[in-house]
Amino acid sequence: MSIDKFVLYWIIFGIILFPVQFFISAPYGRHTNKSFGLLIPNKIGWFFMESWALLTFIIVYAKYFNTNMYSLFFGAVYALHYVNRGIIYPLRTKTDGKKIPLSVSLSAMLFNSVNAALNAYFLGVICKYADNYFLKWNFIVGLVLFVLGIYINNKSDNMLIALRKPGETGYKIPNGFLFKYISCPNLFGEMVEWLGYALMTFNLASLSFFIWTVANLLPRAYHHHKWYLEHFKDYPKERKAVFPFVF
């Protein structure tokens, strides 16, 4: 099987799972479910499932190392994202005492292995970027969206983390910034970020990663929004889940 055909099958798999996830909420965070087996500390589970993507990407990219400056740039920003998500973010979250099913962490590690390996392989082997690639429309638009997505994601995460005082583990209603319009600007920002990355890199692997990101995060935002409405009687009814004024 060719690598392109494998990626296409991977995309189809993600599209098939997309509607299913609106009916089954991933059992971690506020949706943690003990029926999914052994529970481990949230920070440890998050560290392993996110840093695994970083490790996989580095191993595969090192094997198929490409000195093209654009491939190096795209590889660096991909790795930096997971340095933040896999190492820095878990250390900053105030989730002491919270648990995550081991099965969720393991399945996320498998998912991240495929996506990270595909992106590293395409950057190392498949993609050939011209010397003037930074002038291409897709690079410029993609870079703007990527930086904007990072800003929205990190600012929203910072606001959520700041809601909890030391020792607190409960949930509060976030306000301000894009929380004025949507319940999950952090997830919205991550989708914008990987849309930008897919445009910048312009290859099948990054497209598949963006599709999988939406397939996972859009239902996640729906379940978060529904949870807020169920648990807070004074939750702003005009807010949408993840897309301002739309959904």
PDB file of C-alpha atoms in Angstrom:
ATOM      1  CA  MET A   1       0.000   0.000   0.000  1.00  0.00           C
ATOM      2  CA  SER A   2       1.334   3.431  -0.934  1.00  0.00           C
ATOM      3  CA  ILE A   3       1.718   6.085   1.740  1.00  0.00           C
ATOM      4  CA  ASP A   4      -0.817   8.329  -0.006  1.00  0.00           C
ATOM      5  CA  LYS A   5      -3.419   5.569  -0.015  1.00  0.00           C
ATOM      6  CA  PHE A   6      -2.791   4.888   3.681  1.00  0.00           C
ATOM      7  CA  VAL A   7      -3.321   8.567   4.512  1.00  0.00           C
ATOM      8  CA  LEU A   8      -6.552   8.610   2.524  1.00  0.00           C
ATOM      9  CA  TYR A   9      -7.815   5.588   4.479  1.00  0.00           C
ATOM     10  CA  TRP A  10      -6.748   7.330   7.694  1.00  0.00           C
ATOM     11  CA  ILE A  11      -8.762  10.413   6.691  1.00  0.00           C
ATOM     12  CA  ILE A  12     -11.821   8.283   5.891  1.00  0.00           C
ATOM     13  CA  PHE A  13     -11.514   6.600   9.295  1.00  0.00           C
ATOM     14  CA  GLY A  14     -11.490   9.999  11.008  1.00  0.00           C
ATOM     15  CA  ILE A  15     -14.536  11.160   9.044  1.00  0.00           C
ATOM     16  CA  ILE A  16     -16.421   7.982  10.003  1.00  0.00           C
ATOM     17  CA  LEU A  17     -15.642   8.479  13.699  1.00  0.00           C
ATOM     18  CA  PHE A  18     -16.573  12.163  13.629  1.00  0.00           C
ATOM     19  CA  PRO A  19     -20.383  11.808  14.041  1.00  0.00           C
ATOM     20  CA  VAL A  20     -19.962   8.936  16.534  1.00  0.00           C
ATOM     21  CA  GLN A  21     -18.127  11.225  18.945  1.00  0.00           C
ATOM     22  CA  PHE A  22     -21.144  13.504  19.276  1.00  0.00           C
ATOM     23  CA  PHE A  23     -22.887  10.606  21.044  1.00  0.00           C
ATOM     24  CA  ILE A  24     -19.917   9.349  23.087  1.00  0.00           C
ATOM     25  CA  SER A  25     -17.920  11.892  25.065  1.00  0.00           C
ATOM     26  CA  ALA A  26     -14.231  11.085  25.497  1.00  0.00           C
ATOM     27  CA  PRO A  27     -13.998  10.103  29.214  1.00  0.00           C
ATOM     28  CA  TYR A  28     -11.389  12.513  30.534  1.00  0.00           C
ATOM     29  CA  GLY A  29     -11.381  15.956  32.137  1.00  0.00           C
ATOM     30  CA  ARG A  30     -14.854  16.932  33.301  1.00  0.00           C
ATOM     31  CA  HIS A  31     -16.223  13.880  31.466  1.00  0.00           C
ATOM     32  CA  THR A  32     -14.046  11.301  33.260  1.00  0.00           C
ATOM     33  CA  ASN A  33     -15.795   7.951  33.502  1.00  0.00           C
ATOM     34  CA  LYS A  34     -14.602   5.214  35.879  1.00  0.00           C
ATOM     35  CA  SER A  35     -16.225   2.540  33.719  1.00  0.00           C
ATOM     36  CA  PHE A  36     -13.387   2.928  31.194  1.00  0.00           C
ATOM     37  CA  GLY A  37     -10.981   1.025  33.433  1.00  0.00           C
ATOM     38  CA  LEU A  38      -7.919   1.864  35.492  1.00  0.00           C
ATOM     39  CA  LEU A  39      -7.509   5.554  36.313  1.00  0.00           C
ATOM     40  CA  ILE A  40      -4.127   7.269  36.526  1.00  0.00           C
ATOM     41  CA  PRO A  41      -3.177  10.828  37.614  1.00  0.00           C
ATOM     42  CA  ASN A  42      -4.335  13.338  35.025  1.00  0.00           C
ATOM     43  CA  LYS A  43      -0.966  15.063  34.638  1.00  0.00           C
ATOM     44  CA  ILE A  44       0.850  11.771  34.058  1.00  0.00           C
ATOM     45  CA  GLY A  45      -1.705  10.600  31.507  1.00  0.00           C
ATOM     46  CA  TRP A  46      -1.606  13.930  29.681  1.00  0.00           C
ATOM     47  CA  PHE A  47       2.205  13.950  29.671  1.00  0.00           C
ATOM     48  CA  PHE A  48       2.476  10.501  28.120  1.00  0.00           C
ATOM     49  CA  MET A  49      -0.215  10.902  25.474  1.00  0.00           C
ATOM     50  CA  GLU A  50       0.994  14.326  24.262  1.00  0.00           C
ATOM     51  CA  SER A  51       4.764  13.990  24.660  1.00  0.00           C
ATOM     52  CA  TRP A  52       4.527  10.680  22.793  1.00  0.00           C
ATOM     53  CA  ALA A  53       3.667  12.674  19.654  1.00  0.00           C
ATOM     54  CA  LEU A  54       6.821  14.740  20.153  1.00  0.00           C
ATOM     55  CA  LEU A  55       8.988  11.652  20.617  1.00  0.00           C
ATOM     56  CA  THR A  56       7.508   9.862  17.598  1.00  0.00           C
ATOM     57  CA  PHE A  57       7.909  12.916  15.390  1.00  0.00           C
ATOM     58  CA  ILE A  58      11.562  13.417  16.389  1.00  0.00           C
ATOM     59  CA  ILE A  59      12.445   9.753  15.813  1.00  0.00           C
ATOM     60  CA  VAL A  60      10.832   9.565  12.359  1.00  0.00           C
ATOM     61  CA  TYR A  61      12.052  12.975  11.220  1.00  0.00           C
ATOM     62  CA  ALA A  62      15.596  12.183  12.387  1.00  0.00           C
ATOM     63  CA  LYS A  63      15.518   8.984  10.336  1.00  0.00           C
ATOM     64  CA  TYR A  64      14.386  10.778   7.174  1.00  0.00           C
ATOM     65  CA  PHE A  65      16.170  14.059   7.903  1.00  0.00           C
ATOM     66  CA  ASN A  66      15.617  16.795   5.320  1.00  0.00           C
ATOM     67  CA  THR A  67      17.833  19.891   5.291  1.00  0.00           C
ATOM     68  CA  ASN A  68      15.344  21.977   3.299  1.00  0.00           C
ATOM     69  CA  MET A  69      14.817  25.101   5.423  1.00  0.00           C
ATOM     70  CA  TYR A  70      11.033  24.953   5.068  1.00  0.00           C
ATOM     71  CA  SER A  71      10.876  21.333   6.148  1.00  0.00           C
ATOM     72  CA  LEU A  72      13.101  22.237   9.104  1.00  0.00           C
ATOM     73  CA  PHE A  73      10.860  25.182   9.972  1.00  0.00           C
ATOM     74  CA  PHE A  74       7.666  23.122   9.772  1.00  0.00           C
ATOM     75  CA  GLY A  75       9.266  20.343  11.801  1.00  0.00           C
ATOM     76  CA  ALA A  76      10.421  22.819  14.444  1.00  0.00           C
ATOM     77  CA  VAL A  77       7.006  24.458  14.938  1.00  0.00           C
ATOM     78  CA  TYR A  78       5.322  21.040  15.079  1.00  0.00           C
ATOM     79  CA  ALA A  79       7.790  19.923  17.746  1.00  0.00           C
ATOM     80  CA  LEU A  80       7.445  23.164  19.722  1.00  0.00           C
ATOM     81  CA  HIS A  81       3.672  22.742  19.819  1.00  0.00           C
ATOM     82  CA  TYR A  82       4.092  19.371  21.513  1.00  0.00           C
ATOM     83  CA  VAL A  83       6.803  20.610  23.850  1.00  0.00           C
ATOM     84  CA  ASN A  84       4.132  22.972  25.121  1.00  0.00           C
ATOM     85  CA  ARG A  85       1.237  20.489  25.096  1.00  0.00           C
ATOM     86  CA  GLY A  86       3.161  17.488  26.376  1.00  0.00           C
ATOM     87  CA  ILE A  87       5.532  19.014  28.912  1.00  0.00           C
ATOM     88  CA  ILE A  88       4.799  22.637  29.794  1.00  0.00           C
ATOM     89  CA  TYR A  89       0.995  22.507  29.803  1.00  0.00           C
ATOM     90  CA  PRO A  90       0.641  19.488  32.156  1.00  0.00           C
ATOM     91  CA  LEU A  91       2.985  21.171  34.643  1.00  0.00           C
ATOM     92  CA  ARG A  92       0.898  24.342  34.610  1.00  0.00           C
ATOM     93  CA  THR A  93      -2.557  22.807  34.977  1.00  0.00           C
ATOM     94  CA  LYS A  94      -4.170  22.738  38.409  1.00  0.00           C
ATOM     95  CA  THR A  95      -5.491  19.180  38.255  1.00  0.00           C
ATOM     96  CA  ASP A  96      -4.029  17.590  41.392  1.00  0.00           C
ATOM     97  CA  GLY A  97      -6.259  14.718  42.435  1.00  0.00           C
ATOM     98  CA  LYS A  98      -7.933  14.404  39.039  1.00  0.00           C
ATOM     99  CA  LYS A  99      -7.732  11.146  37.121  1.00  0.00           C
ATOM    100  CA  ILE A 100      -7.804   9.982  33.514  1.00  0.00           C
ATOM    101  CA  PRO A 101      -8.477   6.436  32.259  1.00  0.00           C
ATOM    102  CA  LEU A 102      -5.292   4.644  31.234  1.00  0.00           C
ATOM    103  CA  SER A 103      -7.180   3.396  28.172  1.00  0.00           C
ATOM    104  CA  VAL A 104      -7.690   6.990  27.013  1.00  0.00           C
ATOM    105  CA  SER A 105      -3.987   7.778  27.343  1.00  0.00           C
ATOM    106  CA  LEU A 106      -3.000   4.625  25.453  1.00  0.00           C
ATOM    107  CA  SER A 107      -5.472   5.230  22.633  1.00  0.00           C
ATOM    108  CA  ALA A 108      -4.289   8.853  22.371  1.00  0.00           C
ATOM    109  CA  MET A 109      -0.684   7.631  22.174  1.00  0.00           C
ATOM    110  CA  LEU A 110      -1.638   5.356  19.270  1.00  0.00           C
ATOM    111  CA  PHE A 111      -3.469   8.194  17.520  1.00  0.00           C
ATOM    112  CA  ASN A 112      -0.539  10.580  18.060  1.00  0.00           C
ATOM    113  CA  SER A 113       1.931   7.963  16.820  1.00  0.00           C
ATOM    114  CA  VAL A 114       0.201   7.747  13.451  1.00  0.00           C
ATOM    115  CA  ASN A 115      -0.257  11.485  12.971  1.00  0.00           C
ATOM    116  CA  ALA A 116       3.233  12.418  14.147  1.00  0.00           C
ATOM    117  CA  ALA A 117       4.900   9.715  12.049  1.00  0.00           C
ATOM    118  CA  LEU A 118       2.962  10.718   8.930  1.00  0.00           C
ATOM    119  CA  ASN A 119       3.792  14.407   9.316  1.00  0.00           C
ATOM    120  CA  ALA A 120       7.466  13.681   9.979  1.00  0.00           C
ATOM    121  CA  TYR A 121       7.705  11.293   7.006  1.00  0.00           C
ATOM    122  CA  PHE A 122       6.068  13.720   4.608  1.00  0.00           C
ATOM    123  CA  LEU A 123       8.347  16.568   5.708  1.00  0.00           C
ATOM    124  CA  GLY A 124      11.423  14.367   5.508  1.00  0.00           C
ATOM    125  CA  VAL A 125      10.718  12.439   2.307  1.00  0.00           C
ATOM    126  CA  ILE A 126       7.701  13.542   0.287  1.00  0.00           C
ATOM    127  CA  CYS A 127       7.632  17.333   0.408  1.00  0.00           C
ATOM    128  CA  LYS A 128       9.899  19.403  -1.828  1.00  0.00           C
ATOM    129  CA  TYR A 129       9.666  23.141  -1.166  1.00  0.00           C
ATOM    130  CA  ALA A 130      11.023  25.725  -3.610  1.00  0.00           C
ATOM    131  CA  ASP A 131      13.464  28.414  -2.493  1.00  0.00           C
ATOM    132  CA  ASN A 132      10.811  31.152  -2.765  1.00  0.00           C
ATOM    133  CA  TYR A 133       8.138  29.149  -0.964  1.00  0.00           C
ATOM    134  CA  PHE A 134       7.688  31.865   1.677  1.00  0.00           C
ATOM    135  CA  LEU A 135       6.110  34.030  -1.059  1.00  0.00           C
ATOM    136  CA  LYS A 136       3.395  31.478  -1.810  1.00  0.00           C
ATOM    137  CA  TRP A 137      -0.138  32.480  -0.825  1.00  0.00           C
ATOM    138  CA  ASN A 138      -0.701  29.301   1.156  1.00  0.00           C
ATOM    139  CA  PHE A 139       2.454  29.838   3.230  1.00  0.00           C
ATOM    140  CA  ILE A 140       1.525  33.437   4.065  1.00  0.00           C
ATOM    141  CA  VAL A 141      -2.140  32.711   4.887  1.00  0.00           C
ATOM    142  CA  GLY A 142      -1.207  29.514   6.704  1.00  0.00           C
ATOM    143  CA  LEU A 143       1.418  31.233   8.834  1.00  0.00           C
ATOM    144  CA  VAL A 144      -1.030  33.977   9.836  1.00  0.00           C
ATOM    145  CA  LEU A 145      -3.679  31.416  10.790  1.00  0.00           C
ATOM    146  CA  PHE A 146      -1.138  29.260  12.618  1.00  0.00           C
ATOM    147  CA  VAL A 147       0.118  32.143  14.766  1.00  0.00           C
ATOM    148  CA  LEU A 148      -3.440  33.378  15.363  1.00  0.00           C
ATOM    149  CA  GLY A 149      -4.531  29.883  16.411  1.00  0.00           C
ATOM    150  CA  ILE A 150      -1.625  29.563  18.849  1.00  0.00           C
ATOM    151  CA  TYR A 151      -2.472  32.938  20.367  1.00  0.00           C
ATOM    152  CA  ILE A 152      -6.170  32.077  20.809  1.00  0.00           C
ATOM    153  CA  ASN A 153      -5.397  28.622  22.174  1.00  0.00           C
ATOM    154  CA  ASN A 154      -2.757  29.737  24.678  1.00  0.00           C
ATOM    155  CA  LYS A 155      -4.616  32.829  25.870  1.00  0.00           C
ATOM    156  CA  SER A 156      -7.780  30.773  26.418  1.00  0.00           C
ATOM    157  CA  ASP A 157      -5.854  28.038  28.248  1.00  0.00           C
ATOM    158  CA  ASN A 158      -4.201  30.652  30.455  1.00  0.00           C
ATOM    159  CA  MET A 159      -7.596  32.121  31.353  1.00  0.00           C
ATOM    160  CA  LEU A 160      -8.994  28.683  32.214  1.00  0.00           C
ATOM    161  CA  ILE A 161      -5.972  27.827  34.372  1.00  0.00           C
ATOM    162  CA  ALA A 162      -6.257  31.179  36.167  1.00  0.00           C
ATOM    163  CA  LEU A 163      -9.863  30.449  37.163  1.00  0.00           C
ATOM    164  CA  ARG A 164      -8.662  27.989  39.802  1.00  0.00           C
ATOM    165  CA  LYS A 165      -7.019  29.210  42.949  1.00  0.00           C
ATOM    166  CA  PRO A 166      -4.331  26.998  44.553  1.00  0.00           C
ATOM    167  CA  GLY A 167      -5.931  23.798  45.819  1.00  0.00           C
ATOM    168  CA  GLU A 168      -9.122  24.186  43.790  1.00  0.00           C
ATOM    169  CA  THR A 169     -10.170  21.519  41.292  1.00  0.00           C
ATOM    170  CA  GLY A 170     -13.735  22.517  40.454  1.00  0.00           C
ATOM    171  CA  TYR A 171     -15.045  24.322  37.396  1.00  0.00           C
ATOM    172  CA  LYS A 172     -16.156  27.924  37.006  1.00  0.00           C
ATOM    173  CA  ILE A 173     -17.734  29.946  34.218  1.00  0.00           C
ATOM    174  CA  PRO A 174     -15.000  31.604  32.126  1.00  0.00           C
ATOM    175  CA  ASN A 175     -15.612  35.133  30.886  1.00  0.00           C
ATOM    176  CA  GLY A 176     -13.887  37.638  28.654  1.00  0.00           C
ATOM    177  CA  PHE A 177     -11.965  37.361  25.385  1.00  0.00           C
ATOM    178  CA  LEU A 178     -13.634  34.840  23.016  1.00  0.00           C
ATOM    179  CA  PHE A 179     -15.413  33.228  25.973  1.00  0.00           C
ATOM    180  CA  LYS A 180     -17.923  36.022  25.434  1.00  0.00           C
ATOM    181  CA  TYR A 181     -19.053  34.226  22.279  1.00  0.00           C
ATOM    182  CA  ILE A 182     -18.086  30.561  22.627  1.00  0.00           C
ATOM    183  CA  SER A 183     -17.540  28.015  25.383  1.00  0.00           C
ATOM    184  CA  CYS A 184     -14.316  26.568  23.975  1.00  0.00           C
ATOM    185  CA  PRO A 185     -12.054  29.175  22.370  1.00  0.00           C
ATOM    186  CA  ASN A 186      -9.065  27.018  23.319  1.00  0.00           C
ATOM    187  CA  LEU A 187     -10.366  24.239  21.060  1.00  0.00           C
ATOM    188  CA  PHE A 188     -11.341  26.758  18.373  1.00  0.00           C
ATOM    189  CA  GLY A 189      -7.797  28.144  18.489  1.00  0.00           C
ATOM    190  CA  GLU A 190      -6.277  24.699  18.098  1.00  0.00           C
ATOM    191  CA  MET A 191      -8.402  24.007  15.025  1.00  0.00           C
ATOM    192  CA  VAL A 192      -7.351  27.346  13.500  1.00  0.00           C
ATOM    193  CA  GLU A 193      -3.733  26.528  14.335  1.00  0.00           C
ATOM    194  CA  TRP A 194      -3.746  23.210  12.493  1.00  0.00           C
ATOM    195  CA  LEU A 195      -5.705  24.630   9.570  1.00  0.00           C
ATOM    196  CA  GLY A 196      -2.880  27.142   9.240  1.00  0.00           C
ATOM    197  CA  TYR A 197      -0.296  24.375   9.504  1.00  0.00           C
ATOM    198  CA  ALA A 198      -2.052  22.352   6.796  1.00  0.00           C
ATOM    199  CA  LEU A 199      -2.041  25.391   4.490  1.00  0.00           C
ATOM    200  CA  MET A 200       1.622  26.172   5.219  1.00  0.00           C
ATOM    201  CA  THR A 201       2.895  22.658   4.640  1.00  0.00           C
ATOM    202  CA  PHE A 202       0.379  21.853   1.881  1.00  0.00           C
ATOM    203  CA  ASN A 203       0.618  18.080   2.043  1.00  0.00           C
ATOM    204  CA  LEU A 204      -1.702  15.142   2.579  1.00  0.00           C
ATOM    205  CA  ALA A 205      -0.373  14.269   6.046  1.00  0.00           C
ATOM    206  CA  SER A 206      -1.010  17.731   7.511  1.00  0.00           C
ATOM    207  CA  LEU A 207      -4.440  17.794   5.864  1.00  0.00           C
ATOM    208  CA  SER A 208      -5.270  14.478   7.534  1.00  0.00           C
ATOM    209  CA  PHE A 209      -4.089  15.872  10.876  1.00  0.00           C
ATOM    210  CA  PHE A 210      -6.332  18.913  10.504  1.00  0.00           C
ATOM    211  CA  ILE A 211      -9.315  16.691   9.640  1.00  0.00           C
ATOM    212  CA  TRP A 212      -8.634  14.495  12.664  1.00  0.00           C
ATOM    213  CA  THR A 213      -8.236  17.584  14.856  1.00  0.00           C
ATOM    214  CA  VAL A 214     -11.689  18.822  13.842  1.00  0.00           C
ATOM    215  CA  ALA A 215     -13.155  15.312  14.141  1.00  0.00           C
ATOM    216  CA  ASN A 216     -11.933  15.132  17.753  1.00  0.00           C
ATOM    217  CA  LEU A 217     -12.273  18.708  18.987  1.00  0.00           C
ATOM    218  CA  LEU A 218     -15.599  19.740  17.473  1.00  0.00           C
ATOM    219  CA  PRO A 219     -17.539  16.995  19.303  1.00  0.00           C
ATOM    220  CA  ARG A 220     -15.431  17.708  22.392  1.00  0.00           C
ATOM    221  CA  ALA A 221     -16.515  21.359  22.288  1.00  0.00           C
ATOM    222  CA  TYR A 222     -20.137  20.278  21.878  1.00  0.00           C
ATOM    223  CA  HIS A 223     -19.936  18.102  25.006  1.00  0.00           C
ATOM    224  CA  HIS A 224     -18.185  20.871  26.988  1.00  0.00           C
ATOM    225  CA  HIS A 225     -20.855  23.379  25.998  1.00  0.00           C
ATOM    226  CA  LYS A 226     -23.629  20.961  26.909  1.00  0.00           C
ATOM    227  CA  TRP A 227     -21.927  20.277  30.270  1.00  0.00           C
ATOM    228  CA  TYR A 228     -21.724  23.995  31.068  1.00  0.00           C
ATOM    229  CA  LEU A 229     -25.429  24.451  30.332  1.00  0.00           C
ATOM    230  CA  GLU A 230     -26.344  21.472  32.517  1.00  0.00           C
ATOM    231  CA  HIS A 231     -24.178  22.456  35.492  1.00  0.00           C
ATOM    232  CA  PHE A 232     -24.561  26.246  35.592  1.00  0.00           C
ATOM    233  CA  LYS A 233     -28.090  27.671  35.597  1.00  0.00           C
ATOM    234  CA  ASP A 234     -26.707  31.161  34.971  1.00  0.00           C
ATOM    235  CA  TYR A 235     -24.537  30.098  32.037  1.00  0.00           C
ATOM    236  CA  PRO A 236     -24.866  32.637  29.161  1.00  0.00           C
ATOM    237  CA  LYS A 237     -27.459  31.217  26.790  1.00  0.00           C
ATOM    238  CA  GLU A 238     -26.214  33.286  23.853  1.00  0.00           C
ATOM    239  CA  ARG A 239     -22.854  31.519  23.778  1.00  0.00           C
ATOM    240  CA  LYS A 240     -22.185  28.915  21.139  1.00  0.00           C
ATOM    241  CA  ALA A 241     -19.954  25.864  21.553  1.00  0.00           C
ATOM    242  CA  VAL A 242     -16.951  26.610  19.348  1.00  0.00           C
ATOM    243  CA  PHE A 243     -17.832  28.783  16.320  1.00  0.00           C
ATOM    244  CA  PRO A 244     -19.038  32.311  17.221  1.00  0.00           C
ATOM    245  CA  PHE A 245     -22.705  32.916  16.292  1.00  0.00           C
ATOM    246  CA  VAL A 246     -22.879  29.574  14.453  1.00  0.00           C
ATOM    247  CA  PHE A 247     -22.379  26.405  16.574  1.00  0.00           C
TER     248      PHE A 247
END
